[in-house]
């Protein structure tokens, strides 16, 4: 069974701080996606990484896929209150179905 | 707006009852997925349909069933409801069967009392 573990589960920081969220697995994934979910809404796709070692940037967000395609990280620079939400990583495995991590709840205080 | 439409948005029902959740995928998407999200279990994959056929099954209880119709909309049927079935149920869709970006609807909040 392919599992994804996210850490930390909860993160509360001040506006302007940097943070990193990790997504780890013992399994190889063909691709890995990061979603952001706000209360009462569905997850919204932020990025998809496909190639081992790939780095993608989305404004203040930097996503990296591990060389072995078993892990990923999301780094946010100078966090803002608008970044508050639940961040989910999801891996596309050998069965094709998307497997989600438990999520990281981020609170950015002004 | 992801283009995936789910109804109803909120539903309150009693234990033992049966409910049907409905999903219209994005235009052109052939795959439909159902997920359950609860506080203690996170986002759990239930089932996937592709062009009317069941293609993958996750942690779906026997009391739950789903189908995808010829017009590609899908329904998730939940029966003999228990308090623990209270959760947010998401439908998502994608163009193809494997390895694609999936787009989520806004979810259906089910509360079993």
Coordinates of C-alpha atoms in Angstrom, one line a residue, chain B:
Chain B
X1 CA -14.6 27.5 -10.0
X2 CA -13.2 24.1 -11.0
X3 CA -16.1 23.2 -13.3
X4 CA -17.1 20.2 -11.1
X5 CA -20.6 20.6 -9.7
X6 CA -21.9 18.8 -6.6
X7 CA -25.3 18.7 -5.1
X8 CA -26.5 19.1 -2.4
X9 CA -24.0 21.3 -0.7
X10 CA -25.3 20.4 2.8
X11 CA -27.4 17.5 4.0
X12 CA -28.6 16.5 7.4
X13 CA -30.2 13.1 7.9
X14 CA -30.9 10.6 10.6
X15 CA -29.1 7.3 11.3
X16 CA -30.4 4.4 9.2
X17 CA -31.4 6.6 6.3
X18 CA -30.2 6.6 2.7
X19 CA -28.9 9.6 0.7
X20 CA -27.7 10.2 -2.8
X21 CA -25.0 12.7 -3.7
X22 CA -24.8 13.9 -7.2
X23 CA -21.8 15.1 -9.3
X24 CA -21.4 16.7 -12.7
X25 CA -17.8 16.5 -14.0
X26 CA -16.0 19.2 -15.9
X27 CA -17.0 19.3 -19.5
X28 CA -15.0 16.7 -21.5
X29 CA -13.8 14.8 -18.4
X30 CA -14.4 11.1 -18.6
X31 CA -13.1 10.1 -15.1
X32 CA -15.0 10.8 -11.9
X33 CA -13.7 10.2 -8.5
X34 CA -15.3 10.2 -5.1
X35 CA -13.4 11.1 -1.9
X36 CA -14.5 11.2 1.7
X37 CA -12.9 13.8 4.0
X38 CA -13.2 13.7 7.8
X39 CA -11.2 15.3 10.6
X40 CA -9.6 12.1 11.8
X41 CA -9.2 10.2 8.4
X42 CA -8.2 13.0 6.1
X43 CA -9.0 12.7 2.4
X44 CA -9.8 9.1 1.6
X45 CA -10.3 7.8 -1.9
X46 CA -13.6 5.9 -2.3
X47 CA -14.0 5.0 -6.0
X48 CA -13.3 6.0 -9.5
X49 CA -15.3 5.6 -12.7
X50 CA -14.2 6.1 -16.2
X51 CA -16.6 6.5 -19.1
X52 CA -19.3 4.7 -17.2
X53 CA -17.2 1.8 -15.8
X54 CA -15.8 1.3 -12.4
X55 CA -12.0 1.4 -12.6
X56 CA -10.6 1.7 -9.1
X57 CA -11.9 1.1 -5.6
X58 CA -10.6 2.5 -2.4
X59 CA -11.9 2.4 1.1
X60 CA -15.5 2.3 0.2
X61 CA -17.9 0.6 2.6
X62 CA -20.3 -2.0 1.4
X63 CA -23.2 0.3 2.4
X64 CA -22.0 2.8 -0.1
X65 CA -22.3 2.4 -3.9
X66 CA -21.7 4.7 -6.9
X67 CA -22.4 4.8 -10.6
X68 CA -21.6 6.9 -13.6
X69 CA -24.3 7.5 -16.1
X70 CA -24.1 7.7 -19.9
X71 CA -24.1 11.5 -19.7
X72 CA -21.0 11.1 -17.4
X73 CA -22.6 12.5 -14.3
X74 CA -22.1 10.3 -11.2
X75 CA -24.0 9.5 -8.0
X76 CA -22.8 8.3 -4.7
X77 CA -25.4 6.4 -2.7
X78 CA -24.9 6.1 1.0
X79 CA -27.3 3.7 2.9
X80 CA -27.9 2.6 6.5
X81 CA -26.2 5.7 7.6
X82 CA -24.3 5.8 10.8
X83 CA -23.0 8.8 12.8
X84 CA -19.5 8.1 11.7
X85 CA -20.5 8.7 8.1
X86 CA -20.7 12.4 8.8
X87 CA -18.1 13.9 6.6
X88 CA -17.4 16.0 3.5
X89 CA -17.8 14.1 0.3
X90 CA -15.9 15.3 -2.7
X91 CA -16.3 14.5 -6.3
X92 CA -13.4 15.1 -8.7
X93 CA -13.0 14.7 -12.4
X94 CA -10.2 14.3 -14.9
X95 CA -9.8 13.9 -18.6
X96 CA -8.3 10.5 -18.8
X97 CA -7.9 7.4 -16.7
X98 CA -4.4 7.6 -15.3
X99 CA -1.8 10.1 -14.2
X100 CA -3.9 13.2 -14.8
X101 CA -4.6 16.3 -12.9
X102 CA -7.9 16.0 -11.1
X103 CA -10.3 18.9 -10.3
X104 CA -12.4 18.9 -7.2
X105 CA -15.9 20.1 -6.6
X106 CA -16.8 22.1 -3.6
X107 CA -18.1 19.0 -1.7
X108 CA -21.3 17.8 -0.1
X109 CA -21.4 18.2 3.7
X110 CA -23.2 15.2 5.2
X111 CA -24.3 15.3 8.8
X112 CA -25.9 12.2 10.3
X113 CA -27.8 12.8 13.5

